[in-house]
Coordinates of C-alpha atoms in Angstrom, one line a residue:
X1141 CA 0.0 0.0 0.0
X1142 CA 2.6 2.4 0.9
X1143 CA 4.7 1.7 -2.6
X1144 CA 1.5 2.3 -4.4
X1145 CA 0.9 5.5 -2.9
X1146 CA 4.4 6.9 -3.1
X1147 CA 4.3 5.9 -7.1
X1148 CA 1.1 7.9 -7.8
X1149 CA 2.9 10.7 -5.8
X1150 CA 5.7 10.7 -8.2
X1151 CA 3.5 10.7 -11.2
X1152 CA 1.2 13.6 -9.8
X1153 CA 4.8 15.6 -9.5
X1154 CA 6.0 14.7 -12.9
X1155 CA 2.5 15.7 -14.6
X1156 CA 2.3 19.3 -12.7
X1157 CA 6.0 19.9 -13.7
X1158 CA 5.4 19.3 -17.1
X1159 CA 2.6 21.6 -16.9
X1160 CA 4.2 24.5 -15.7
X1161 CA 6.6 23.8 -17.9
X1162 CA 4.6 24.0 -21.4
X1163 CA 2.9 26.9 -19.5
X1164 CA 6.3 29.1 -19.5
X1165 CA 7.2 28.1 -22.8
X1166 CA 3.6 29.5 -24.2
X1167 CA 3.9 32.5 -21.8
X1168 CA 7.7 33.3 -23.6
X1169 CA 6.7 32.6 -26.8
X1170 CA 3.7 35.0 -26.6
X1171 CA 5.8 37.6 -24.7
X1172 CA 8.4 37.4 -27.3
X1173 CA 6.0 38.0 -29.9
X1174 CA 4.2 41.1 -28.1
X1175 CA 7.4 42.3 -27.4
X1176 CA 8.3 42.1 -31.5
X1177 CA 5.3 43.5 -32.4
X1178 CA 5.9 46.5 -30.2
X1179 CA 9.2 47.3 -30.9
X1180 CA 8.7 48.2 -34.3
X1181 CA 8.8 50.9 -36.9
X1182 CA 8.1 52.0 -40.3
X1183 CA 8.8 55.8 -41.5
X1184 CA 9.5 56.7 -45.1
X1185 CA 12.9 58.0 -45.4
X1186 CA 13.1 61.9 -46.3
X1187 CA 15.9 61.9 -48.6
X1188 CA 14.1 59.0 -51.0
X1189 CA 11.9 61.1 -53.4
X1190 CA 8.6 58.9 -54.4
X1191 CA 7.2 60.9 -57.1
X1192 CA 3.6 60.5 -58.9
X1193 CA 4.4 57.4 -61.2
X1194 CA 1.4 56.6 -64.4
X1195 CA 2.2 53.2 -63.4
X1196 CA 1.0 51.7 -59.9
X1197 CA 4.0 51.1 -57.3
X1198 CA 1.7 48.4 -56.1
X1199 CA -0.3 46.0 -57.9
X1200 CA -4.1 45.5 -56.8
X1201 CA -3.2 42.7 -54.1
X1202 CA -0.6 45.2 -52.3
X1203 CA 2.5 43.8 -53.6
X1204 CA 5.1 46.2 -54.9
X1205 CA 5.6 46.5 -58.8
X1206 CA 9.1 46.1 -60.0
X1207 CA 10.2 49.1 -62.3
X1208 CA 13.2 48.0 -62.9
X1209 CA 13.9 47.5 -66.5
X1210 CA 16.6 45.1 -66.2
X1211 CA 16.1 41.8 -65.9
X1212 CA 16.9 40.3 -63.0
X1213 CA 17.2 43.1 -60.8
X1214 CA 14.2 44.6 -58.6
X1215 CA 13.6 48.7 -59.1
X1216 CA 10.6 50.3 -56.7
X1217 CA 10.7 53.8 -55.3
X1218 CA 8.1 53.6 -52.6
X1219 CA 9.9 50.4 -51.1
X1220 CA 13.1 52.4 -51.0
X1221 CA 11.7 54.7 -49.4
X1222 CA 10.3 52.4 -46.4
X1223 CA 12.6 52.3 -43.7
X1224 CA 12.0 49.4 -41.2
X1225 CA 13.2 49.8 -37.7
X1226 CA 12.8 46.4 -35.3
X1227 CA 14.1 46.6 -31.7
X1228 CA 16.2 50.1 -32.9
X1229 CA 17.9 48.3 -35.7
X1230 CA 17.0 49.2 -39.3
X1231 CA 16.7 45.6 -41.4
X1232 CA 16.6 45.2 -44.6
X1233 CA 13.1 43.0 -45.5
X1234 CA 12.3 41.6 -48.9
X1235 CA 10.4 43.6 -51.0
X1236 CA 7.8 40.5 -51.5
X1237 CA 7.6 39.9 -47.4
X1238 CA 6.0 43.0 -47.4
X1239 CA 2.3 43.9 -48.0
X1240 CA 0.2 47.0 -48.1
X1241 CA -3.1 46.0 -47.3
X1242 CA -5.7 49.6 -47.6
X1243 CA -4.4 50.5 -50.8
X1244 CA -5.1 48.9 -54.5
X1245 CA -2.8 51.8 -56.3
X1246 CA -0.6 54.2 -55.0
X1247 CA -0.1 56.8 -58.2
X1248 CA -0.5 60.5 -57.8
X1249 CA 0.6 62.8 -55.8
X1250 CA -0.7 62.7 -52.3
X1251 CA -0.7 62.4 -48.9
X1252 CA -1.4 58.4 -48.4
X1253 CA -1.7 56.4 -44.8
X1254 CA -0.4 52.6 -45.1
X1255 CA -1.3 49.2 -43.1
X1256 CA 1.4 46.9 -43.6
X1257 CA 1.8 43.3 -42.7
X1258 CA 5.7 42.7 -42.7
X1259 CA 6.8 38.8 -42.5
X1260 CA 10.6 38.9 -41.0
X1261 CA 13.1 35.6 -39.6
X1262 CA 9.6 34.0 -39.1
X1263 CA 7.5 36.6 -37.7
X1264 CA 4.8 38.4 -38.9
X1265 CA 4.3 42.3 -37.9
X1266 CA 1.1 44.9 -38.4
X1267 CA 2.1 48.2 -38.8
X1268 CA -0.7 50.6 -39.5
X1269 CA -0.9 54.6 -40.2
X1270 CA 2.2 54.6 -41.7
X1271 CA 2.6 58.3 -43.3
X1272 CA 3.2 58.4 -47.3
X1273 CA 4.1 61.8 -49.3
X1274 CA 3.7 61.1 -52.7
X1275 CA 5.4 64.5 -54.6
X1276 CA 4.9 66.0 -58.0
X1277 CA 7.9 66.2 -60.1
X1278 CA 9.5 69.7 -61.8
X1279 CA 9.7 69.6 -64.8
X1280 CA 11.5 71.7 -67.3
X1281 CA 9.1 71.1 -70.2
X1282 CA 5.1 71.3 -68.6
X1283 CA 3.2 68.8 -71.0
X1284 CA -0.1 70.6 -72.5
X1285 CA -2.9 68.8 -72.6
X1286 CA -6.4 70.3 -74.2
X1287 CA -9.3 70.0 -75.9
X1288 CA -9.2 70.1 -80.1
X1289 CA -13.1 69.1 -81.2
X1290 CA -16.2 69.0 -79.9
X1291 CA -17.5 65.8 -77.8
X1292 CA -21.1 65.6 -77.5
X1293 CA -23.3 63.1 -75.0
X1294 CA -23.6 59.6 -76.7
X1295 CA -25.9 57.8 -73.9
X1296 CA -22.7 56.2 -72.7
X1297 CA -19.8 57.1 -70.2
X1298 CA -16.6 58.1 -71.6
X1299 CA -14.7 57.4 -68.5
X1300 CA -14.6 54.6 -65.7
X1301 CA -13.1 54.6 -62.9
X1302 CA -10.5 57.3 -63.8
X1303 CA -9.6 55.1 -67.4
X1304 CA -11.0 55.7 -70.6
X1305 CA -13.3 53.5 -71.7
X1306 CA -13.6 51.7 -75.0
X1307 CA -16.8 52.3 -76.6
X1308 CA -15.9 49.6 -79.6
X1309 CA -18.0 47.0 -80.3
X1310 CA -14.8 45.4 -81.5
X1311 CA -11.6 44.6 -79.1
X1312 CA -9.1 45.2 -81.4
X1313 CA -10.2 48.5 -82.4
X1314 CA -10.4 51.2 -79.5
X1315 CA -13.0 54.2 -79.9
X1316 CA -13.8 57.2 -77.3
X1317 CA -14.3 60.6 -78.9
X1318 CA -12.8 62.0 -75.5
X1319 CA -9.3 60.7 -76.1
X1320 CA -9.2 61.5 -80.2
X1321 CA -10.9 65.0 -78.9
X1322 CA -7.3 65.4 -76.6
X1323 CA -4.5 67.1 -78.0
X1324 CA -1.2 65.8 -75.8
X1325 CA 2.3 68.2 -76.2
X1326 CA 5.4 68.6 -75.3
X1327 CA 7.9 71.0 -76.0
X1328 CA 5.5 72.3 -78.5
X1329 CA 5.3 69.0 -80.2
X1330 CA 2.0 66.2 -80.6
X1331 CA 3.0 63.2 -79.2
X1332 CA 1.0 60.0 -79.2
X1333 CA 0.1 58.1 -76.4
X1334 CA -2.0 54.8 -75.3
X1335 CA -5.5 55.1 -74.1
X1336 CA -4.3 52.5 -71.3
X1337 CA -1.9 55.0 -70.0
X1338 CA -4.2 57.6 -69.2
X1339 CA -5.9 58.7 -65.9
X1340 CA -8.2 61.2 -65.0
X1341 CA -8.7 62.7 -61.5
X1342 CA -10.8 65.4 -59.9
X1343 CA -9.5 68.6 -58.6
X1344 CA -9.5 66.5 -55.4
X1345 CA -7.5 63.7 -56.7
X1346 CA -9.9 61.1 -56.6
X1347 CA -11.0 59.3 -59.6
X1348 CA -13.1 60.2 -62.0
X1349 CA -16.1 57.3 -61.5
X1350 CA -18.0 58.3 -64.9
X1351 CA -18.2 61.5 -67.6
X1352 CA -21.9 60.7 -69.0
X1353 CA -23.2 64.4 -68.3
X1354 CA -22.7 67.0 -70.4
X1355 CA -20.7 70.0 -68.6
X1356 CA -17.3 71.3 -68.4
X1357 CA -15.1 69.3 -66.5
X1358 CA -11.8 70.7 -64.7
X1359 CA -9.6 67.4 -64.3
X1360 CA -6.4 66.4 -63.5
X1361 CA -4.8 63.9 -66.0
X1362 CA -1.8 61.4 -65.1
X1363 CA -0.2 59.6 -68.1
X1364 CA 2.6 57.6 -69.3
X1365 CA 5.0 58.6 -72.4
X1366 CA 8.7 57.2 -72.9
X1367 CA 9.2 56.1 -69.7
X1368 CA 8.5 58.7 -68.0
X1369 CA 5.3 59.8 -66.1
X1370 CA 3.0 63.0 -66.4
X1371 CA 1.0 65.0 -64.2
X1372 CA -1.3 68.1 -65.8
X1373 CA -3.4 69.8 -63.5
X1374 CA -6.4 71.9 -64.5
X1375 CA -7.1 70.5 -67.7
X1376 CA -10.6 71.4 -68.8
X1377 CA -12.9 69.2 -71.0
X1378 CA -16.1 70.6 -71.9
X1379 CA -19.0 67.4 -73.4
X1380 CA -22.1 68.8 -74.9
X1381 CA -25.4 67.7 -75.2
X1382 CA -26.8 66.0 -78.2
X1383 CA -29.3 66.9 -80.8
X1384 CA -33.3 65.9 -79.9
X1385 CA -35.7 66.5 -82.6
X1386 CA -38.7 67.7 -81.3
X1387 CA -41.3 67.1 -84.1
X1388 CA -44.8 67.9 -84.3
X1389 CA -47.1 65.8 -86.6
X1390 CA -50.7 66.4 -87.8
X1391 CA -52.7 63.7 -88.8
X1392 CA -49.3 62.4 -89.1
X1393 CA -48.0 64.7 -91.7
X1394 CA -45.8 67.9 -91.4
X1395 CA -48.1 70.0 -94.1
X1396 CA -51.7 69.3 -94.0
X1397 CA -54.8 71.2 -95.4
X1398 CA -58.3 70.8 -93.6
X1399 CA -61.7 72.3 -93.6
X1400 CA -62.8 74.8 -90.9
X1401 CA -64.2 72.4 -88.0
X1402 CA -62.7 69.3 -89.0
X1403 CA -60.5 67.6 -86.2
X1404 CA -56.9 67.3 -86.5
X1405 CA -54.7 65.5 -83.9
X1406 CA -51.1 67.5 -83.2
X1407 CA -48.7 64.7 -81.7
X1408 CA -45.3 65.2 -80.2
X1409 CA -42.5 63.0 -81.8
X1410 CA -39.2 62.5 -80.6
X1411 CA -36.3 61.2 -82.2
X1412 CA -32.7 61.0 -81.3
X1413 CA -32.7 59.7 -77.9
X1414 CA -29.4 57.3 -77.6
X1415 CA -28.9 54.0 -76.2
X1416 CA -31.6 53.4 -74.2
X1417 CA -32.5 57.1 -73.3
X1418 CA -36.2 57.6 -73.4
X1419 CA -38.9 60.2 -72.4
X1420 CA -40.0 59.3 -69.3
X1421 CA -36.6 59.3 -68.0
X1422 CA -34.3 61.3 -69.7
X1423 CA -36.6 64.5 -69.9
X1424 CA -37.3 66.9 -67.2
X1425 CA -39.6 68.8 -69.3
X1426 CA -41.7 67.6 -71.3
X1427 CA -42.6 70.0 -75.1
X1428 CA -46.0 71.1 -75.3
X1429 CA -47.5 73.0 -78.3
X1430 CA -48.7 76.8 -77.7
X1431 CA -51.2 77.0 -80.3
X1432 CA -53.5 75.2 -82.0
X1433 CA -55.5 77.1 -84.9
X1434 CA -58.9 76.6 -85.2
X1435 CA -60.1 79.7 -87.2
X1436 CA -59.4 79.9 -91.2
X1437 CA -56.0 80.6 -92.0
X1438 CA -53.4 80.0 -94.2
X1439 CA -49.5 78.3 -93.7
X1440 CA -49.8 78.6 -90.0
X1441 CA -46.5 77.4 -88.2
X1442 CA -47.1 75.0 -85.3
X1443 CA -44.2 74.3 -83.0
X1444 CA -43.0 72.6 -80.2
X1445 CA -41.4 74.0 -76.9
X1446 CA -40.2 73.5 -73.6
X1447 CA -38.7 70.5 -73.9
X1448 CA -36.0 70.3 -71.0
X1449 CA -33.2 67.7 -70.8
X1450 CA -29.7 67.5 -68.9
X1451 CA -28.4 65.6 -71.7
X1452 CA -29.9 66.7 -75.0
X1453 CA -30.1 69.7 -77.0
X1454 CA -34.0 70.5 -78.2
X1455 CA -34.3 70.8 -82.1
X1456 CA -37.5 72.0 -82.9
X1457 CA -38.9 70.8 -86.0
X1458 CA -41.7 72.7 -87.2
X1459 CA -45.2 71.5 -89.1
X1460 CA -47.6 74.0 -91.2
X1461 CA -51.5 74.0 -91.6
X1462 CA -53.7 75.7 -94.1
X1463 CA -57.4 75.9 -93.0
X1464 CA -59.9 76.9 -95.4
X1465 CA -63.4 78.3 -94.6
X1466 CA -66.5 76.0 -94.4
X1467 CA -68.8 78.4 -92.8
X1468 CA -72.4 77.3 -91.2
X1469 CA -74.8 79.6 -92.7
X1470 CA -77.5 79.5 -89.8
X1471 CA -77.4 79.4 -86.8
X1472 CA -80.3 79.3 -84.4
X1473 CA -81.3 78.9 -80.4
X1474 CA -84.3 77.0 -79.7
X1475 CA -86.2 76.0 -76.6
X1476 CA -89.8 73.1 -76.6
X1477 CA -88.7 72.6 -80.4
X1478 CA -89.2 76.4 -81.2
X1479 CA -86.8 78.5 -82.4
X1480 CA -86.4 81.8 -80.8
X1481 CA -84.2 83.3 -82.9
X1482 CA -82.2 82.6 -86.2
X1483 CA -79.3 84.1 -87.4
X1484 CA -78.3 84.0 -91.4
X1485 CA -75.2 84.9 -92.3
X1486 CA -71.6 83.1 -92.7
X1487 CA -69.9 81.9 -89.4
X1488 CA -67.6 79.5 -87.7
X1489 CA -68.8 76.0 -87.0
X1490 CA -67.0 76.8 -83.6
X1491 CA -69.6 79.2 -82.6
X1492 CA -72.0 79.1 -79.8
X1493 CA -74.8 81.2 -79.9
X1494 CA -75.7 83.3 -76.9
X1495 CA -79.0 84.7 -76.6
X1496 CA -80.8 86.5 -73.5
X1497 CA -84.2 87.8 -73.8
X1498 CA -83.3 90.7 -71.5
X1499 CA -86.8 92.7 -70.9
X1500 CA -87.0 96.0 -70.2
X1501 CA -87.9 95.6 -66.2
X1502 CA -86.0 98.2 -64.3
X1503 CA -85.7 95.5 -61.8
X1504 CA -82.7 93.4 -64.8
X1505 CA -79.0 94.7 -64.6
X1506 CA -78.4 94.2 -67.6
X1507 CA -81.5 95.9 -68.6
X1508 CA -80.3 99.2 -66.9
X1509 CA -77.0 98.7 -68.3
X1510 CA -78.7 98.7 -71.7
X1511 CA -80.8 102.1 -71.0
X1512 CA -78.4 103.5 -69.3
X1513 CA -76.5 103.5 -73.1
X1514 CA -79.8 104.7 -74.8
X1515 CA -80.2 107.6 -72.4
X1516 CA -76.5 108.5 -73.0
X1517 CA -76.4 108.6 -77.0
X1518 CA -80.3 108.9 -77.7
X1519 CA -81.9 111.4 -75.3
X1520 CA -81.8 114.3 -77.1
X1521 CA -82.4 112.5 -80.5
X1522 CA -86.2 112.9 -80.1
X1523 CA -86.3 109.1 -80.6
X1524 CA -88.4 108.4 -77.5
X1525 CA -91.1 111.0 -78.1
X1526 CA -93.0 108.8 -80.3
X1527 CA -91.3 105.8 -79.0
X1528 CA -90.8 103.6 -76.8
X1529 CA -88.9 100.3 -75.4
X1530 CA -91.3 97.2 -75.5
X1531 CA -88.0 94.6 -75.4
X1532 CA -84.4 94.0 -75.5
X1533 CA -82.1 90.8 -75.7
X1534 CA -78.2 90.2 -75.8
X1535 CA -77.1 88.0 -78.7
X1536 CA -73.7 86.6 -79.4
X1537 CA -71.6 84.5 -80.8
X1538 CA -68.6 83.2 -79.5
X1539 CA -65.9 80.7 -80.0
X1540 CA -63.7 79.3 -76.5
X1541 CA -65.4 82.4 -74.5
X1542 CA -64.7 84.7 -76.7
X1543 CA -67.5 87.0 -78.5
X1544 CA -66.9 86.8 -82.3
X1545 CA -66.5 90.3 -83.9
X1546 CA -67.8 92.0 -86.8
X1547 CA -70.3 89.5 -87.4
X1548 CA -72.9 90.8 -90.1
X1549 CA -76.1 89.2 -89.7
X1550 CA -79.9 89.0 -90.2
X1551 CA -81.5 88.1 -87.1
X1552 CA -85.0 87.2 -86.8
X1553 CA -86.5 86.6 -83.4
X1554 CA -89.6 85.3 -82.5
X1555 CA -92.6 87.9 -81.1
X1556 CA -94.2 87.0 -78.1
X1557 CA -97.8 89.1 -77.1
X1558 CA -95.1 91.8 -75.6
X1559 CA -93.8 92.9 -78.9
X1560 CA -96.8 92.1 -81.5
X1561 CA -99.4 94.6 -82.0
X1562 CA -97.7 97.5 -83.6
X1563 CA -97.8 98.7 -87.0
X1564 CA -94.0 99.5 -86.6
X1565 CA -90.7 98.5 -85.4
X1566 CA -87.1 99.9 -85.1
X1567 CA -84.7 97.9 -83.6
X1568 CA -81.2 100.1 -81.9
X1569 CA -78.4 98.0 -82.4
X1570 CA -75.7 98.3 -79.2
X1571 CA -72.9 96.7 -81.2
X1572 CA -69.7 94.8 -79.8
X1573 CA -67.1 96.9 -82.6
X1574 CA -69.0 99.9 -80.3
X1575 CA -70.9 101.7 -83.1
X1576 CA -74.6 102.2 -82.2
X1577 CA -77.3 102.7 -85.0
X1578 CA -81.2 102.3 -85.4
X1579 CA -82.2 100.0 -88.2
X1580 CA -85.4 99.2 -89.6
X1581 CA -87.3 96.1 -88.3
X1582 CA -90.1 93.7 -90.4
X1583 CA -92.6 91.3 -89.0
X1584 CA -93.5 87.9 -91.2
X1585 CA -93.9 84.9 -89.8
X1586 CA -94.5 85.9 -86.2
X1587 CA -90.7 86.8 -86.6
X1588 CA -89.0 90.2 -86.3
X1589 CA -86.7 90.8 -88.4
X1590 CA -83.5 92.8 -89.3
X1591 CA -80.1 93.3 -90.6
X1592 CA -76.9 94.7 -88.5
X1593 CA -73.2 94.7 -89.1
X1594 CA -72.3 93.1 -85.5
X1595 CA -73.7 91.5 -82.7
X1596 CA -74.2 92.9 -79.1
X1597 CA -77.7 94.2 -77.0
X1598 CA -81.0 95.5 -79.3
X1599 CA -83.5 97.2 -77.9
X1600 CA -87.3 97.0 -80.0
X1601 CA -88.9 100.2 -80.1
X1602 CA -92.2 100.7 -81.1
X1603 CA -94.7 103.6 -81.8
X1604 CA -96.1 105.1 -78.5
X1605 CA -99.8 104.4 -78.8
X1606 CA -102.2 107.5 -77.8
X1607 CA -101.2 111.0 -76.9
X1608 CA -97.7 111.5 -75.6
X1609 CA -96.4 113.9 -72.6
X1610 CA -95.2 116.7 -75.2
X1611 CA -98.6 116.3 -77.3
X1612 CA -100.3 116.3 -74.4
X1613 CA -98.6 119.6 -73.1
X1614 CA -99.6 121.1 -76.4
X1615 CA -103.1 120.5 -76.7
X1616 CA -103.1 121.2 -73.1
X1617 CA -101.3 124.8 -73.9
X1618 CA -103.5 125.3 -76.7
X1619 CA -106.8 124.7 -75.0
X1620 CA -105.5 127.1 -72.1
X1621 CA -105.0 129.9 -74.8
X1622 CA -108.1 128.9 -76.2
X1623 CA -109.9 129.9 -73.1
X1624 CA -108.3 132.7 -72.1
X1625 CA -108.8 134.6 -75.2
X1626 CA -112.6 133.7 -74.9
X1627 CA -112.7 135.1 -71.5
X1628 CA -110.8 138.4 -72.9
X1629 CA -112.9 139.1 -75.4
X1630 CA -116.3 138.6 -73.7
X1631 CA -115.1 141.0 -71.1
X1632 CA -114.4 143.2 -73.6
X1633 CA -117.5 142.6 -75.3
X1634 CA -119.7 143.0 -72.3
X1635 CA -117.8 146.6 -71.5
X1636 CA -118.3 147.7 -74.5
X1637 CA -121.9 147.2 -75.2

């Protein structure tokens, strides 16, 4: 019993020492490593100049490009210019042991902060916030870069992602009316460049995402020639908008001829819209047309406006219509299937006929409007001593609201017991054109009738029937004198004798 025990003693000893052991070695080996980690340092070296470079220092996995032209050998100006401290020793690590893992490109010039992961004698570091100044070059020759031809919207961006893009269907043939509209020189002279070389910044230095709307641009282009790389500031490209034809077709034709009353349909056509432009989405405004003749007339124009788009230029193409007079030649207002008054004459088969049989109660405004007028021009005519008002009505014509002018007529209207009895009529016609006259009125038919040059208020007047005031004042007078001289000369009679 007592060997037993003292042999599970010794194992218990031997297991807990081998515990604490494996326990300091993890402990060291994660000390060791913390201390690593914080112990080092990555600055970039002041007198190693990285310039703006056409070409990427790193490629898009954050790997460092090799410039170097010689085969062979390894050329990069940003990993030069990284100086690696560990424990306060600068060491020289591999160029491919080294990764910069927030940046796809590193290109123009800029202020740039880095996360590395740096892999050296087996251990693996993070560095982040690493400062970068990346510094335009001088240059004794400034390149030119501008604009030589116009470059209109063509439904499609021009640039992606700061690189030109190929608008060939093809992918041996490259086509964008930006880069043939860009003139590139040095030293006064043209040079040629590839379209894969180019890149196009904002004033900001960040990449140009798209150039789709039409507007003058202020970029900054980066490119690649012999090399050697370039970096032109302010370069301004203006992109127009495109041509829209507006068109506006009647009946679908751009020259028709109808008849006065017959309906024609004026339809908005656009054409020119590119790739999959469209109205509903590519127009802010939509055209509308101004006018629309109704009325007889000859070669009218009829255009579109109004249209408004942020990418296309309105081209207004114009239609014509001739419309020739096909006049109705009566024209009457009836009420139980009796017509209360027709009008003869030549007018628009627009018109609608307006007709009030106004009275002549004191208590209708339009009424005193109407005697108000008579009064005004008529008064001291002598008119209304022998006669009088026995009606009046309003009749007009009109077309959308509007009274039609100058409309020679013969108007009849139909007598009710107020206006028949009387051997004769005149009618005073208070015309629209503002010219008032008294015209002669006929009865046949149970109709009154009459000619006028326009339409507007008539009042019927009719002989006053009996003795009137001034007649009566007369006789009166007359009877008076009568009397009196009587009286005068049987008083002298009756003196005398």
């Amino acid at each position: 019993m007592i060997n037993k025990s003292k042999g599970l003693g010794i194992i218990y000893i031997l297991v807990f020492i081998f515990c604490v052991a494996f326990g300091a070695i993890a402990a060291i080996d994660i000390m060791d490593n913390c201390y690593a980690a914080s112990q080092i340092k990555v600055i970039q070296n002041e007198k190693v100049e990285v310039t703006y470079s056409a070409k990427s220092y790193i490629d898009n996995s954050g790997k460092f490009n090799n410039f170097s032209l010689e085969e062979g050998s390894f050329s990069n100006a940003l990993y030069s210019a990284l100086d690696i401290e560990i424990d306060g020793n600068l060491v020289v690590v591999d160029h491919e042991d080294i990764t910069i893992t927030n940046q796809m490109e590193i290109m123009i010039p800029k202020n740039y902060s880095l996360n590395l992961i740096i892999d050296y004698e087996g251990q693996r570091y993070t560095v982040n916030y690493v400062s970068l100044i990346v510094v335009e070059k001088t240059l004794e020759n400034v390149p030119v870069i501008k604009q030589t031809d116009v470059v209109k919207y063509n439904g499609m961006s021009y640039i992606n992602n700061g690189k030109l893009a190929n608008l060939s269907d093809s992918e041996d043939v490259f086509i964008n009316d930006i880069f043939s509209a860009l003139s590139f020189e040095i030293s006064n002279n043209v040079i040629s460049i590839e379209p894969d070389e180019v890149f196009f910044y904002n004033s900001s230095n960040e990449k140009l995402e798209s150039m789709i709307k039409p507007k003058k641009y202020n970029l900054n282009i980066l490119f690649y020639y012999m090399n050697n790389s370039y970096f032109v500031k302010d370069v301004q490209i203006i992109l127009e908008k495109s041509i829209l034809n507006v068109t506006v077709e009647l009946n679908g034709e751009l020259n028709l001829e109808v008849k006065e009353g017959e309906t024609y349909i004026p339809k908005i056509v656009y054409s020119g819209f590119l790739n999959d432009d469209n109205v509903e989405d590519d127009l802010i405004y939509l055209a509308t047309i101004p006018n629309e003749p109704k009325r007889p007339i000859n070669n009218y124009e009829i255009r579109a406006e109004g249209a408004l788009s942020y990418y296309y230029e309105m081209n207004y193409i114009s239609s014509y219509i001739t419309i020739t007079p096909n006049p109705m030649k009566r024209i009457t207002y009836s009420t139980g299937g009796e017509d209360l008054v027709i009008l003869l004459g030549n007018y628009s088969p627009y018109c609608e006929l307006e007709f009030i049989n106004v009275g002549v109660s004191e208590a209708s405004v339009i009424y005193v409007e109407i005697k108000n007028l008579l009064e005004k021009f008529y008064e001291n005519k002598g008119i209304f001593d022998d006669y009088k008002s026995i009606g009046s009505f309003r009749i007009n014509l009109k077309v959308d609201e509007q009274k039609e002018e100058l409309v020679e007529s013969h108007i009849s209207i139909k007598m009710d017991d107020k206006l028949k009895g009387y051997d004769k009529y005149y009618v005073v016609a208070l015309s629209n054109d503002g010219v008032y006259h008294i015209v002669n009125a006929t009865v046949e038919d149970d109709y009154l009738s009459f000619y006028t040059a326009d339409l507007g208020d008539f009042v019927i007047l009719a002989p006053i029937k009996g003795i009137n005031t001034t007649q009566f004042f007369i006789i009166a007078f007359a009877i008076f004198g009568g009397l009196s001289l009587c009286i005068l000369l049987f008083a002298v009679f009756r003196k005398k004798y």
